[in-house]
Short mmCIF file of C-alpha atoms in Angstrom, two decimals:
data_model
loop_
_atom_site.label_atom_id
_atom_site.label_comp_id
_atom_site.label_asym_id
_atom_site.label_seq_id
_atom_site.Cartn_x
_atom_site.Cartn_y
_atom_site.Cartn_z
CA MET A 23 1.75 60.37 -15.29
CA ASN A 24 0.82 56.51 -17.19
CA ARG A 25 1.25 55.10 -14.17
CA LYS A 26 -1.35 56.89 -12.10
CA ARG A 27 -3.63 56.43 -15.12
CA SER A 28 -2.95 52.99 -15.05
CA ILE A 29 -4.33 53.12 -11.15
CA LEU A 30 -6.38 55.90 -11.88
CA ASN A 31 -8.30 53.02 -14.34
CA ARG A 32 -8.18 49.91 -12.19
CA LYS A 33 -9.58 52.14 -9.29
CA ALA A 34 -12.68 52.97 -11.28
CA GLU A 35 -13.55 49.33 -12.09
CA PRO A 36 -16.17 47.80 -10.45
CA ILE A 37 -16.54 45.87 -7.48
CA ALA A 38 -17.48 42.79 -9.27
CA GLY A 39 -14.71 43.27 -11.36
CA ARG A 40 -11.43 43.12 -9.24
CA LEU A 41 -13.72 40.90 -7.45
CA GLY A 42 -14.01 37.74 -9.57
CA ARG A 43 -10.75 38.50 -10.38
CA ARG A 44 -9.31 38.28 -6.46
CA ARG A 45 -11.32 34.42 -6.41
CA VAL A 46 -9.78 32.99 -9.73
CA TRP A 47 -6.20 34.50 -8.29
CA ALA A 48 -7.95 33.33 -4.75
CA THR A 49 -8.18 29.82 -6.35
CA LEU A 50 -5.14 29.65 -8.03
CA LEU A 51 -3.30 30.32 -5.73
CA LEU A 52 -5.69 27.69 -2.89
CA ILE A 53 -5.07 24.88 -5.86
CA ALA A 54 -1.06 25.67 -6.38
CA PHE A 55 -0.39 25.08 -2.52
CA SER A 56 -2.39 21.76 -2.00
CA SER A 57 -0.41 20.46 -4.09
CA CYS A 58 3.54 21.16 -2.71
CA PHE A 59 1.18 19.81 0.66
CA LEU A 60 -1.27 17.27 -0.05
CA LYS A 61 0.20 13.63 1.46
CA ASP A 62 -0.31 10.41 -0.09
CA TYR A 63 -2.18 8.51 2.56
CA SER A 64 -2.87 4.82 0.26
CA ALA A 65 1.28 3.04 1.34
CA ALA A 66 -0.26 4.19 4.48
CA TYR A 67 -3.45 1.89 4.08
CA ASN A 68 -2.06 -0.62 2.07
CA GLN A 69 0.32 -1.21 5.23
CA TYR A 70 -2.46 -0.53 7.45
CA LYS A 71 -3.42 -3.73 5.69
CA THR A 72 -0.82 -6.23 5.39
CA GLN A 73 -0.91 -5.85 9.23
CA HIS A 74 -3.82 -6.97 8.94
CA TYR A 75 -3.37 -10.10 7.90
CA LYS A 76 -0.01 -10.26 9.66
CA GLN A 77 -1.90 -10.25 12.75
CA TYR A 78 -4.44 -12.80 11.39
CA THR A 79 -1.75 -14.74 10.77
CA PHE A 80 0.08 -15.08 13.98
CA ILE A 81 -3.50 -15.78 15.73
CA GLU A 82 -3.62 -18.49 13.41
CA LEU A 83 -0.17 -19.72 14.56
CA ASN A 84 0.22 -19.12 17.99
CA ASP A 85 4.06 -19.70 18.30
CA LEU A 86 6.09 -15.88 17.46
CA ASP A 87 9.14 -17.85 16.15
CA GLU A 88 7.29 -19.72 13.53
CA TYR A 89 5.80 -16.42 13.64
CA TYR A 90 8.84 -14.51 13.14
CA CYS A 91 9.54 -17.45 9.65
CA ILE A 92 6.52 -16.46 7.71
CA GLU A 93 6.49 -13.18 8.61
CA GLU A 94 9.98 -13.09 6.88
CA LEU A 95 8.76 -16.05 3.75
CA TRP A 96 6.19 -14.05 2.53
CA HIS A 97 7.41 -10.85 2.71
CA LYS A 98 9.81 -11.93 0.42
CA GLU A 99 7.32 -13.58 -1.62
CA SER A 100 5.04 -11.31 -1.59
CA ARG A 101 6.21 -8.77 0.55
CA TRP A 102 2.36 -9.52 2.11
CA SER A 103 0.05 -8.22 -1.19
CA PRO A 104 -3.55 -10.40 -1.76
CA THR A 105 -3.17 -9.33 -5.59
CA ALA A 106 0.99 -10.00 -6.07
CA LYS A 107 1.36 -11.99 -9.08
CA ASN A 108 5.02 -14.28 -9.97
CA ALA A 109 6.26 -13.55 -13.77
CA ARG A 110 8.01 -16.32 -14.36
CA SER A 111 4.78 -19.47 -13.00
CA SER A 112 1.26 -18.85 -12.28
CA ALA A 113 1.64 -18.23 -8.26
CA TYR A 114 -0.40 -15.69 -7.17
CA GLY A 115 -1.40 -14.35 -3.24
CA ILE A 116 0.81 -14.01 0.07
CA PRO A 117 2.43 -17.76 0.00
CA GLN A 118 2.58 -17.37 -3.61
CA ILE A 119 0.59 -20.73 -3.91
CA LEU A 120 0.38 -22.45 -7.66
CA ASN A 121 -2.78 -22.05 -9.52
CA MET A 122 -4.40 -19.89 -6.50
CA LYS A 123 -7.54 -17.65 -7.82
CA GLU A 124 -8.79 -17.19 -4.32
CA PRO A 125 -8.69 -12.92 -3.97
CA ASN A 126 -10.10 -12.97 -0.37
CA PRO A 127 -6.03 -11.91 1.37
CA PHE A 128 -6.93 -14.41 5.29
CA LYS A 129 -8.40 -17.54 2.88
CA GLN A 130 -5.20 -17.11 1.21
CA ILE A 131 -2.80 -17.28 4.53
CA ASP A 132 -5.13 -20.92 4.66
CA ARG A 133 -4.79 -22.04 1.91
CA GLY A 134 -0.67 -21.37 2.83
CA LEU A 135 -0.92 -22.42 6.01
CA ARG A 136 -2.32 -25.75 4.96
CA TYR A 137 0.42 -26.08 1.91
CA ILE A 138 3.14 -25.16 4.67
CA GLU A 139 2.39 -27.37 6.76
CA HIS A 140 1.81 -30.75 4.26
CA ARG A 141 4.97 -29.86 2.23
CA HIS A 142 7.55 -28.56 4.81
CA GLY A 143 5.63 -28.93 8.94
CA THR A 144 6.20 -25.93 10.12
CA PRO A 145 6.71 -21.93 8.71
CA CYS A 146 10.25 -22.62 9.77
CA LYS A 147 11.53 -25.73 7.54
CA ALA A 148 9.87 -24.46 4.38
CA LEU A 149 12.06 -20.85 4.87
CA ALA A 150 15.30 -22.39 5.33
CA PHE A 151 13.95 -24.93 2.29
CA HIS A 152 13.19 -21.64 0.94
CA ASN A 153 16.74 -20.16 1.88
CA LEU A 154 18.32 -23.07 -0.14
CA LYS A 155 16.66 -23.28 -2.94
CA GLY A 156 14.67 -20.12 -3.03
CA TYR A 157 11.58 -21.48 -3.38
CA TYR A 158 8.96 -23.64 -0.81
#
């Protein structure tokens, strides 16, 4: 008997009360399901930007073999992050050059390429030096 009364009491409730409760449940379900299926696109966006830096470097070098060397070298140094900081020194940016304060990643790449050309001649020689000494 009590069961029938509770159903009857619920049905006797005003329509506005039922709609409000339904909206609350619908909102809660929407939040629960959307949090399960949301994707983090920040990693994809960072990889998208990294590909631009790599393309720019390839265009500047115009040599596939040298590009492979610099790609490996700068991946080891900074993972191509323009905000990478070395905890043990003042190295900063994609090429991890000491005392660099340049926030623009493309200017960091230009400066890194000039440094490698001045110090080692080619990116492959810089990579060979890095493999021996741990720095370039």
